[in-house]
Amino acid sequence: DAKTTQPPSMDCAEGRAANLPCNHSTISGNEYVYWYRQIHSQGPQYIIHGLKNNETNEMASLIITEDRKSSTLILPHATLRDTAVYYCIVRPHGDDKIIFGKGTRLHILP
Amino acid sequence: DARVTQTPRHKVTEMGQEVTMRCQPILGHNTVFWYRQTMMQGLELLAYFRNRAPLDDSGMPKDRFSAEMPDATLATLKIQPSEPRDSAVYFCASGIEDSASTDTQYFGPGTRLTVL
């Protein structure tokens, strides 16, 4: 079972920041938070991951709360191409498996 | 731009027929995963390999499904005999083991299977 809880859907206006929340209240000390997204008719795509520090790359930023029980994925300037299902995944270090939940369907509105 | 490739992209077959799906992982990647996606179950891990050896196939129905890696550049997933409930999109992903596990998985475009 997925160990994360995400809202089923969200809307965001084009050009604005999209903030996608994820709850993982039972996360363990050796578990990382990963984010993938799946654009319609494509395979999932890795976005970012982190353990306890905030992370940023060319795609997004990941903010993890101090207690690590929740996190937020931030797409700073959302475009229509960011419309996708976003999966928040908790995964132990040393474990190859990814358990996908239902994710959040993000709609970017023109 | 290195990518995982999968063939065929679409397959329609009749119940009872054998189906073979192929995957070419990214060159240099030593871990290959097979997933299945349906509306009801979402994305499920079926099996995965490291250095061509099967590590885990617990997600795969054993009686009709088989997965192999004949060489480092080819992974196959076979269903024999196929059933309508096998209709789904099958994704292959590859990655590089980093110290203990495969950090990032790169997914192919999927094979959409319809069994009539």
PDB file of C-alpha atoms in Angstrom, chain A residues 14-15 37-40 42 45 59 75 77-86 106-110:
ATOM      1  CA  GLU A  14      -0.966  28.980 -16.159  1.00  0.00           C
ATOM      2  CA  GLY A  15       2.065  30.997 -15.137  1.00  0.00           C
ATOM      3  CA  ARG A  37       4.542  12.606 -12.829  1.00  0.00           C
ATOM      4  CA  GLN A  38       2.670  10.964 -15.670  1.00  0.00           C
ATOM      5  CA  ILE A  39       1.530  12.983 -18.617  1.00  0.00           C
ATOM      6  CA  HIS A  40      -1.388  11.488 -20.515  1.00  0.00           C
ATOM      7  CA  GLN A  42       3.193   8.543 -21.462  1.00  0.00           C
ATOM      8  CA  GLN A  45       8.744  10.705 -15.331  1.00  0.00           C
ATOM      9  CA  MET A  59      11.941  21.016 -12.932  1.00  0.00           C
ATOM     10  CA  LEU A  75       6.299  23.934  -9.939  1.00  0.00           C
ATOM     11  CA  HIS A  77       5.734  28.716 -13.250  1.00  0.00           C
ATOM     12  CA  ALA A  78       3.204  26.159 -14.372  1.00  0.00           C
ATOM     13  CA  THR A  79       2.557  25.710 -18.091  1.00  0.00           C
ATOM     14  CA  LEU A  80      -0.096  23.726 -19.934  1.00  0.00           C
ATOM     15  CA  ARG A  81       2.499  20.988 -20.463  1.00  0.00           C
ATOM     16  CA  ASP A  82       2.580  20.434 -16.703  1.00  0.00           C
ATOM     17  CA  THR A  83      -0.932  18.978 -16.817  1.00  0.00           C
ATOM     18  CA  ALA A  84      -0.388  15.451 -15.490  1.00  0.00           C
ATOM     19  CA  VAL A  85      -0.908  13.072 -12.592  1.00  0.00           C
ATOM     20  CA  TYR A  86       1.692  13.715  -9.894  1.00  0.00           C
ATOM     21  CA  LEU A 106      -3.123  18.596 -11.829  1.00  0.00           C
ATOM     22  CA  HIS A 107      -5.013  20.699 -14.337  1.00  0.00           C
ATOM     23  CA  ILE A 108      -3.265  23.811 -15.607  1.00  0.00           C
ATOM     24  CA  LEU A 109      -5.852  26.341 -16.700  1.00  0.00           C
ATOM     25  CA  PRO A 110      -5.101  28.770 -19.541  1.00  0.00           C
TER      26      PRO A 110
END
